[in-house]
Amino acid sequence: MTTAIEVMRRHRSIRKFTEQPLSREQREAIMAAAQAAPSSSFLQASAVIRVTDPELRGRLLPLCGNQAYVVGAAEFWVFCADFHRHLQWVPAAKTGFAEQLLIGAIDTALMGQNALTAAESLGLGGVFIGAVRNHPHELSELLALPKGVIPLFGLCLGHPDQDPEPKPRLPAALMFFENGYPAHQDEALMGDYDERVRHYYRSRTGGNKDMSWTGQIGETLAREARPFMLEFLHRQGFCLR
């Protein structure tokens, strides 16, 4: 197995960090790795806001679910889909199409994953922050995001101060298929996986959380998440047609 594969398979979300900062060399290496990610039609439809002002991080904290590591991590980056840049340099460019939201989201997610993998290869750790979408209007104002730019996720990076157990993933047979999507999936295999997830949560929380994967999905998908999102996308010039 290659070193790169070993780094990716060892991934754990890190939520506790030491006070040690990243070096400039580490930061620049992570940025370079992020920019090396594939880009649809070479549009490079992403922007990353590195939040270094402690006061600004404090103001972002309640907008990001009050997750303490947003303030405590050595680095906090906000990854955005960006078509403002294209309009700035090519005013005649046609934007607002739904497909462009997919391009921006995919390109930016690839950048984010490259960044985290690069950080982990340097012995660092991190965690993605989807909660930057909890209050997108207010967060966009604080970060001065113009029309054509939307925040997708944050990334905390730093030196790990914990060593958590990797979270068990779905069995490959329930995710990778050949020549088409199966009409039925293996119920016994899912049952075994549900029990593995229960054991993981019980172990991680000292018995305070006892939930299967399907139970968690049932809770998560029982209601619409962020019902304000379509209106925000329209305000920022996305999904207009």
PDB file of C-alpha atoms in Angstrom:
ATOM      1  CA  MET A   1       0.000   0.000   0.000  1.00  0.00           C
ATOM      2  CA  THR A   2       1.308   3.460  -0.855  1.00  0.00           C
ATOM      3  CA  THR A   3       1.933   6.184   1.708  1.00  0.00           C
ATOM      4  CA  ALA A   4      -0.833   8.319   0.169  1.00  0.00           C
ATOM      5  CA  ILE A   5      -3.394   5.527   0.594  1.00  0.00           C
ATOM      6  CA  GLU A   6      -2.278   4.931   4.172  1.00  0.00           C
ATOM      7  CA  VAL A   7      -2.759   8.646   4.984  1.00  0.00           C
ATOM      8  CA  MET A   8      -6.275   8.644   3.505  1.00  0.00           C
ATOM      9  CA  ARG A   9      -7.318   5.425   5.254  1.00  0.00           C
ATOM     10  CA  ARG A  10      -6.090   6.731   8.626  1.00  0.00           C
ATOM     11  CA  HIS A  11      -8.343   9.806   8.416  1.00  0.00           C
ATOM     12  CA  ARG A  12     -10.118  10.872  11.621  1.00  0.00           C
ATOM     13  CA  SER A  13     -11.792  14.193  12.285  1.00  0.00           C
ATOM     14  CA  ILE A  14      -9.709  16.102  14.846  1.00  0.00           C
ATOM     15  CA  ARG A  15     -11.572  18.490  17.138  1.00  0.00           C
ATOM     16  CA  LYS A  16      -8.918  19.167  19.784  1.00  0.00           C
ATOM     17  CA  PHE A  17      -5.707  20.976  18.877  1.00  0.00           C
ATOM     18  CA  THR A  18      -2.565  22.148  20.607  1.00  0.00           C
ATOM     19  CA  GLU A  19      -1.707  25.846  20.621  1.00  0.00           C
ATOM     20  CA  GLN A  20       1.192  25.296  18.188  1.00  0.00           C
ATOM     21  CA  PRO A  21       0.693  27.247  14.943  1.00  0.00           C
ATOM     22  CA  LEU A  22       1.332  25.911  11.486  1.00  0.00           C
ATOM     23  CA  SER A  23       4.578  27.016   9.901  1.00  0.00           C
ATOM     24  CA  ARG A  24       4.467  29.116   6.759  1.00  0.00           C
ATOM     25  CA  GLU A  25       5.988  26.185   4.868  1.00  0.00           C
ATOM     26  CA  GLN A  26       3.220  23.852   6.053  1.00  0.00           C
ATOM     27  CA  ARG A  27       0.510  26.340   5.183  1.00  0.00           C
ATOM     28  CA  GLU A  28       1.879  27.035   1.718  1.00  0.00           C
ATOM     29  CA  ALA A  29       2.280  23.313   1.015  1.00  0.00           C
ATOM     30  CA  ILE A  30      -1.367  22.709   1.954  1.00  0.00           C
ATOM     31  CA  MET A  31      -2.517  25.599  -0.233  1.00  0.00           C
ATOM     32  CA  ALA A  32      -0.499  24.302  -3.173  1.00  0.00           C
ATOM     33  CA  ALA A  33      -1.983  20.821  -2.745  1.00  0.00           C
ATOM     34  CA  ALA A  34      -5.481  22.308  -2.612  1.00  0.00           C
ATOM     35  CA  GLN A  35      -4.928  24.227  -5.847  1.00  0.00           C
ATOM     36  CA  ALA A  36      -3.669  21.071  -7.560  1.00  0.00           C
ATOM     37  CA  ALA A  37      -7.149  19.507  -7.338  1.00  0.00           C
ATOM     38  CA  PRO A  38      -9.006  18.886 -10.628  1.00  0.00           C
ATOM     39  CA  SER A  39     -11.170  21.718 -11.961  1.00  0.00           C
ATOM     40  CA  SER A  40     -14.148  21.310 -14.292  1.00  0.00           C
ATOM     41  CA  SER A  41     -13.423  23.003 -17.651  1.00  0.00           C
ATOM     42  CA  PHE A  42     -10.486  24.697 -15.861  1.00  0.00           C
ATOM     43  CA  LEU A  43     -12.965  27.207 -14.399  1.00  0.00           C
ATOM     44  CA  GLN A  44     -11.237  27.130 -10.979  1.00  0.00           C
ATOM     45  CA  ALA A  45     -14.540  28.193  -9.444  1.00  0.00           C
ATOM     46  CA  SER A  46     -13.411  28.389  -5.820  1.00  0.00           C
ATOM     47  CA  ALA A  47     -12.162  30.880  -3.255  1.00  0.00           C
ATOM     48  CA  VAL A  48     -10.755  30.239   0.225  1.00  0.00           C
ATOM     49  CA  ILE A  49     -10.956  32.781   3.053  1.00  0.00           C
ATOM     50  CA  ARG A  50      -8.277  32.241   5.706  1.00  0.00           C
ATOM     51  CA  VAL A  51      -9.643  33.773   8.916  1.00  0.00           C
ATOM     52  CA  THR A  52      -6.735  35.017  11.034  1.00  0.00           C
ATOM     53  CA  ASP A  53      -8.371  37.868  12.984  1.00  0.00           C
ATOM     54  CA  PRO A  54      -9.263  36.515  16.483  1.00  0.00           C
ATOM     55  CA  GLU A  55     -12.137  38.978  16.838  1.00  0.00           C
ATOM     56  CA  LEU A  56     -13.599  37.916  13.506  1.00  0.00           C
ATOM     57  CA  ARG A  57     -13.303  34.251  14.470  1.00  0.00           C
ATOM     58  CA  GLY A  58     -15.166  35.034  17.656  1.00  0.00           C
ATOM     59  CA  ARG A  59     -17.975  36.658  15.680  1.00  0.00           C
ATOM     60  CA  LEU A  60     -18.113  33.653  13.348  1.00  0.00           C
ATOM     61  CA  LEU A  61     -18.294  31.182  16.234  1.00  0.00           C
ATOM     62  CA  PRO A  62     -22.058  31.472  16.964  1.00  0.00           C
ATOM     63  CA  LEU A  63     -22.752  31.368  13.226  1.00  0.00           C
ATOM     64  CA  CYS A  64     -20.928  28.015  13.020  1.00  0.00           C
ATOM     65  CA  GLY A  65     -22.768  26.109  15.727  1.00  0.00           C
ATOM     66  CA  ASN A  66     -20.558  27.408  18.584  1.00  0.00           C
ATOM     67  CA  GLN A  67     -18.016  24.700  17.799  1.00  0.00           C
ATOM     68  CA  ALA A  68     -15.044  25.719  19.938  1.00  0.00           C
ATOM     69  CA  TYR A  69     -12.401  24.534  17.487  1.00  0.00           C
ATOM     70  CA  VAL A  70     -13.503  27.232  15.021  1.00  0.00           C
ATOM     71  CA  VAL A  71     -11.727  29.588  17.439  1.00  0.00           C
ATOM     72  CA  GLY A  72      -9.200  27.189  18.958  1.00  0.00           C
ATOM     73  CA  ALA A  73      -7.646  25.609  15.851  1.00  0.00           C
ATOM     74  CA  ALA A  74      -4.435  27.070  14.482  1.00  0.00           C
ATOM     75  CA  GLU A  75      -6.135  27.682  11.132  1.00  0.00           C
ATOM     76  CA  PHE A  76      -9.745  28.250  10.073  1.00  0.00           C
ATOM     77  CA  TRP A  77     -10.428  28.420   6.346  1.00  0.00           C
ATOM     78  CA  VAL A  78     -13.788  28.986   4.673  1.00  0.00           C
ATOM     79  CA  PHE A  79     -14.114  27.308   1.265  1.00  0.00           C
ATOM     80  CA  CYS A  80     -16.449  29.023  -1.190  1.00  0.00           C
ATOM     81  CA  ALA A  81     -17.817  28.471  -4.670  1.00  0.00           C
ATOM     82  CA  ASP A  82     -16.823  31.542  -6.660  1.00  0.00           C
ATOM     83  CA  PHE A  83     -18.165  32.861  -9.953  1.00  0.00           C
ATOM     84  CA  HIS A  84     -17.654  36.504  -9.002  1.00  0.00           C
ATOM     85  CA  ARG A  85     -14.071  36.212 -10.224  1.00  0.00           C
ATOM     86  CA  HIS A  86     -15.258  35.150 -13.675  1.00  0.00           C
ATOM     87  CA  LEU A  87     -17.674  38.066 -13.977  1.00  0.00           C
ATOM     88  CA  GLN A  88     -15.016  40.482 -12.765  1.00  0.00           C
ATOM     89  CA  TRP A  89     -12.581  39.523 -15.520  1.00  0.00           C
ATOM     90  CA  VAL A  90     -15.100  38.535 -18.220  1.00  0.00           C
ATOM     91  CA  PRO A  91     -18.241  40.677 -17.691  1.00  0.00           C
ATOM     92  CA  ALA A  92     -19.986  39.009 -20.618  1.00  0.00           C
ATOM     93  CA  ALA A  93     -19.815  35.582 -18.925  1.00  0.00           C
ATOM     94  CA  LYS A  94     -23.182  33.877 -18.458  1.00  0.00           C
ATOM     95  CA  THR A  95     -23.763  32.749 -14.872  1.00  0.00           C
ATOM     96  CA  GLY A  96     -26.672  31.750 -12.648  1.00  0.00           C
ATOM     97  CA  PHE A  97     -27.153  28.255 -14.110  1.00  0.00           C
ATOM     98  CA  ALA A  98     -27.881  25.328 -11.789  1.00  0.00           C
ATOM     99  CA  GLU A  99     -25.034  23.360 -13.358  1.00  0.00           C
ATOM    100  CA  GLN A 100     -22.597  26.044 -12.198  1.00  0.00           C
ATOM    101  CA  LEU A 101     -23.613  25.421  -8.589  1.00  0.00           C
ATOM    102  CA  LEU A 102     -22.634  21.773  -9.066  1.00  0.00           C
ATOM    103  CA  ILE A 103     -19.338  22.767 -10.689  1.00  0.00           C
ATOM    104  CA  GLY A 104     -18.504  25.203  -7.900  1.00  0.00           C
ATOM    105  CA  ALA A 105     -19.466  22.754  -5.163  1.00  0.00           C
ATOM    106  CA  ILE A 106     -17.543  19.836  -6.700  1.00  0.00           C
ATOM    107  CA  ASP A 107     -14.420  21.856  -7.508  1.00  0.00           C
ATOM    108  CA  THR A 108     -14.375  23.340  -4.014  1.00  0.00           C
ATOM    109  CA  ALA A 109     -14.958  20.005  -2.282  1.00  0.00           C
ATOM    110  CA  LEU A 110     -12.045  18.503  -4.207  1.00  0.00           C
ATOM    111  CA  MET A 111      -9.861  21.409  -3.093  1.00  0.00           C
ATOM    112  CA  GLY A 112     -10.932  20.939   0.518  1.00  0.00           C
ATOM    113  CA  GLN A 113     -10.201  17.221   0.497  1.00  0.00           C
ATOM    114  CA  ASN A 114      -6.782  17.823  -1.064  1.00  0.00           C
ATOM    115  CA  ALA A 115      -6.054  20.378   1.654  1.00  0.00           C
ATOM    116  CA  LEU A 116      -7.014  18.044   4.497  1.00  0.00           C
ATOM    117  CA  THR A 117      -5.141  15.077   3.027  1.00  0.00           C
ATOM    118  CA  ALA A 118      -2.032  17.222   2.580  1.00  0.00           C
ATOM    119  CA  ALA A 119      -2.318  18.422   6.179  1.00  0.00           C
ATOM    120  CA  GLU A 120      -2.685  14.867   7.467  1.00  0.00           C
ATOM    121  CA  SER A 121       0.360  13.800   5.467  1.00  0.00           C
ATOM    122  CA  LEU A 122       2.320  16.439   7.421  1.00  0.00           C
ATOM    123  CA  GLY A 123       1.188  14.998  10.754  1.00  0.00           C
ATOM    124  CA  LEU A 124      -1.502  17.639  11.216  1.00  0.00           C
ATOM    125  CA  GLY A 125      -5.231  17.100  11.692  1.00  0.00           C
ATOM    126  CA  GLY A 126      -8.453  18.822  10.836  1.00  0.00           C
ATOM    127  CA  VAL A 127     -12.223  18.768  10.657  1.00  0.00           C
ATOM    128  CA  PHE A 128     -14.668  20.122   8.089  1.00  0.00           C
ATOM    129  CA  ILE A 129     -17.310  22.572   9.318  1.00  0.00           C
ATOM    130  CA  GLY A 130     -20.591  22.287   7.413  1.00  0.00           C
ATOM    131  CA  ALA A 131     -22.144  24.668   9.927  1.00  0.00           C
ATOM    132  CA  VAL A 132     -20.829  27.658   7.954  1.00  0.00           C
ATOM    133  CA  ARG A 133     -24.111  27.217   6.069  1.00  0.00           C
ATOM    134  CA  ASN A 134     -26.225  27.652   9.232  1.00  0.00           C
ATOM    135  CA  HIS A 135     -26.377  31.448   8.845  1.00  0.00           C
ATOM    136  CA  PRO A 136     -25.111  32.093   5.315  1.00  0.00           C
ATOM    137  CA  HIS A 137     -26.416  35.663   5.031  1.00  0.00           C
ATOM    138  CA  GLU A 138     -24.689  36.843   8.203  1.00  0.00           C
ATOM    139  CA  LEU A 139     -21.499  34.890   7.541  1.00  0.00           C
ATOM    140  CA  SER A 140     -21.293  36.258   4.004  1.00  0.00           C
ATOM    141  CA  GLU A 141     -21.606  39.799   5.344  1.00  0.00           C
ATOM    142  CA  LEU A 142     -18.843  39.242   7.911  1.00  0.00           C
ATOM    143  CA  LEU A 143     -16.523  37.849   5.239  1.00  0.00           C
ATOM    144  CA  ALA A 144     -17.549  40.460   2.647  1.00  0.00           C
ATOM    145  CA  LEU A 145     -18.557  37.782   0.139  1.00  0.00           C
ATOM    146  CA  PRO A 146     -19.888  39.485  -3.010  1.00  0.00           C
ATOM    147  CA  LYS A 147     -22.651  38.244  -5.283  1.00  0.00           C
ATOM    148  CA  GLY A 148     -21.418  35.149  -7.096  1.00  0.00           C
ATOM    149  CA  VAL A 149     -19.692  33.712  -4.009  1.00  0.00           C
ATOM    150  CA  ILE A 150     -21.249  31.301  -1.504  1.00  0.00           C
ATOM    151  CA  PRO A 151     -19.686  29.658   1.572  1.00  0.00           C
ATOM    152  CA  LEU A 152     -19.793  25.862   1.351  1.00  0.00           C
ATOM    153  CA  PHE A 153     -17.794  24.570   4.320  1.00  0.00           C
ATOM    154  CA  GLY A 154     -15.072  25.494   6.758  1.00  0.00           C
ATOM    155  CA  LEU A 155     -11.881  23.632   7.603  1.00  0.00           C
ATOM    156  CA  CYS A 156     -10.110  23.732  10.970  1.00  0.00           C
ATOM    157  CA  LEU A 157      -6.453  22.702  10.856  1.00  0.00           C
ATOM    158  CA  GLY A 158      -3.803  22.292  13.519  1.00  0.00           C
ATOM    159  CA  HIS A 159      -1.591  19.971  15.536  1.00  0.00           C
ATOM    160  CA  PRO A 160      -3.778  17.177  17.005  1.00  0.00           C
ATOM    161  CA  ASP A 161      -4.318  17.012  20.740  1.00  0.00           C
ATOM    162  CA  GLN A 162      -6.362  13.794  20.582  1.00  0.00           C
ATOM    163  CA  ASP A 163      -6.186  10.392  18.926  1.00  0.00           C
ATOM    164  CA  PRO A 164      -9.777   9.308  18.211  1.00  0.00           C
ATOM    165  CA  GLU A 165     -10.824   5.960  16.809  1.00  0.00           C
ATOM    166  CA  PRO A 166     -11.646   6.033  13.078  1.00  0.00           C
ATOM    167  CA  LYS A 167     -15.393   6.086  12.405  1.00  0.00           C
ATOM    168  CA  PRO A 168     -16.513   2.856  10.682  1.00  0.00           C
ATOM    169  CA  ARG A 169     -17.547   3.318   7.064  1.00  0.00           C
ATOM    170  CA  LEU A 170     -20.217   1.431   5.150  1.00  0.00           C
ATOM    171  CA  PRO A 171     -19.132  -1.971   3.814  1.00  0.00           C
ATOM    172  CA  ALA A 172     -17.806  -1.589   0.292  1.00  0.00           C
ATOM    173  CA  ALA A 173     -20.513  -3.955  -1.005  1.00  0.00           C
ATOM    174  CA  LEU A 174     -23.169  -1.423   0.036  1.00  0.00           C
ATOM    175  CA  MET A 175     -21.505   1.450  -1.807  1.00  0.00           C
ATOM    176  CA  PHE A 176     -19.622   0.113  -4.846  1.00  0.00           C
ATOM    177  CA  PHE A 177     -21.697  -1.590  -7.561  1.00  0.00           C
ATOM    178  CA  GLU A 178     -20.961  -3.051 -10.985  1.00  0.00           C
ATOM    179  CA  ASN A 179     -22.754  -2.144 -14.214  1.00  0.00           C
ATOM    180  CA  GLY A 180     -25.772  -0.619 -12.500  1.00  0.00           C
ATOM    181  CA  TYR A 181     -27.538   0.095  -9.215  1.00  0.00           C
ATOM    182  CA  PRO A 182     -28.872  -3.051  -7.487  1.00  0.00           C
ATOM    183  CA  ALA A 183     -32.617  -3.573  -7.019  1.00  0.00           C
ATOM    184  CA  HIS A 184     -32.002  -4.826  -3.474  1.00  0.00           C
ATOM    185  CA  GLN A 185     -29.173  -4.510  -0.988  1.00  0.00           C
ATOM    186  CA  ASP A 186     -27.939  -6.965   1.617  1.00  0.00           C
ATOM    187  CA  GLU A 187     -30.053  -6.507   4.772  1.00  0.00           C
ATOM    188  CA  ALA A 188     -27.809  -8.750   6.856  1.00  0.00           C
ATOM    189  CA  LEU A 189     -24.769  -6.721   5.866  1.00  0.00           C
ATOM    190  CA  MET A 190     -26.547  -3.505   6.854  1.00  0.00           C
ATOM    191  CA  GLY A 191     -27.578  -5.050  10.156  1.00  0.00           C
ATOM    192  CA  ASP A 192     -23.964  -5.928  10.916  1.00  0.00           C
ATOM    193  CA  TYR A 193     -22.892  -2.399  10.018  1.00  0.00           C
ATOM    194  CA  ASP A 194     -25.587  -0.868  12.230  1.00  0.00           C
ATOM    195  CA  GLU A 195     -24.218  -2.855  15.160  1.00  0.00           C
ATOM    196  CA  ARG A 196     -20.648  -1.726  14.413  1.00  0.00           C
ATOM    197  CA  VAL A 197     -21.824   1.906  14.467  1.00  0.00           C
ATOM    198  CA  ARG A 198     -23.685   1.319  17.754  1.00  0.00           C
ATOM    199  CA  HIS A 199     -20.509  -0.111  19.271  1.00  0.00           C
ATOM    200  CA  TYR A 200     -18.484   2.851  17.974  1.00  0.00           C
ATOM    201  CA  TYR A 201     -20.823   5.428  19.517  1.00  0.00           C
ATOM    202  CA  ARG A 202     -21.082   3.535  22.810  1.00  0.00           C
ATOM    203  CA  SER A 203     -17.294   3.307  23.024  1.00  0.00           C
ATOM    204  CA  ARG A 204     -16.730   6.926  22.009  1.00  0.00           C
ATOM    205  CA  THR A 205     -19.289   8.375  24.443  1.00  0.00           C
ATOM    206  CA  GLY A 206     -18.868   6.034  27.403  1.00  0.00           C
ATOM    207  CA  GLY A 207     -22.276   4.540  26.710  1.00  0.00           C
ATOM    208  CA  ASN A 208     -24.091   7.885  26.488  1.00  0.00           C
ATOM    209  CA  LYS A 209     -24.969   7.452  22.815  1.00  0.00           C
ATOM    210  CA  ASP A 210     -26.469   4.244  21.486  1.00  0.00           C
ATOM    211  CA  MET A 211     -27.469   4.764  17.863  1.00  0.00           C
ATOM    212  CA  SER A 212     -27.223   2.798  14.647  1.00  0.00           C
ATOM    213  CA  TRP A 213     -26.365   4.293  11.268  1.00  0.00           C
ATOM    214  CA  THR A 214     -29.894   3.844   9.949  1.00  0.00           C
ATOM    215  CA  GLY A 215     -31.227   5.389  13.152  1.00  0.00           C
ATOM    216  CA  GLN A 216     -29.011   8.406  12.659  1.00  0.00           C
ATOM    217  CA  ILE A 217     -30.080   8.745   9.029  1.00  0.00           C
ATOM    218  CA  GLY A 218     -33.718   8.515  10.124  1.00  0.00           C
ATOM    219  CA  GLU A 219     -33.225  11.449  12.480  1.00  0.00           C
ATOM    220  CA  THR A 220     -31.176  13.520  10.048  1.00  0.00           C
ATOM    221  CA  LEU A 221     -33.502  13.100   7.077  1.00  0.00           C
ATOM    222  CA  ALA A 222     -36.749  13.444   9.025  1.00  0.00           C
ATOM    223  CA  ARG A 223     -36.896  17.158   8.261  1.00  0.00           C
ATOM    224  CA  GLU A 224     -35.631  19.698   5.775  1.00  0.00           C
ATOM    225  CA  ALA A 225     -32.209  21.044   6.644  1.00  0.00           C
ATOM    226  CA  ARG A 226     -31.547  24.765   6.172  1.00  0.00           C
ATOM    227  CA  PRO A 227     -34.848  25.626   4.411  1.00  0.00           C
ATOM    228  CA  PHE A 228     -33.528  29.126   3.723  1.00  0.00           C
ATOM    229  CA  MET A 229     -30.788  27.856   1.403  1.00  0.00           C
ATOM    230  CA  LEU A 230     -32.559  28.253  -1.951  1.00  0.00           C
ATOM    231  CA  GLU A 231     -33.403  31.885  -1.219  1.00  0.00           C
ATOM    232  CA  PHE A 232     -29.768  32.538  -0.233  1.00  0.00           C
ATOM    233  CA  LEU A 233     -28.495  30.894  -3.418  1.00  0.00           C
ATOM    234  CA  HIS A 234     -30.810  33.080  -5.492  1.00  0.00           C
ATOM    235  CA  ARG A 235     -29.635  36.219  -3.645  1.00  0.00           C
ATOM    236  CA  GLN A 236     -26.025  35.346  -4.428  1.00  0.00           C
ATOM    237  CA  GLY A 237     -26.768  34.732  -8.108  1.00  0.00           C
ATOM    238  CA  PHE A 238     -26.877  30.900  -8.140  1.00  0.00           C
ATOM    239  CA  CYS A 239     -29.584  28.575  -9.505  1.00  0.00           C
ATOM    240  CA  LEU A 240     -31.450  31.386 -11.245  1.00  0.00           C
ATOM    241  CA  ARG A 241     -32.077  29.191 -14.298  1.00  0.00           C
TER     242      ARG A 241
END
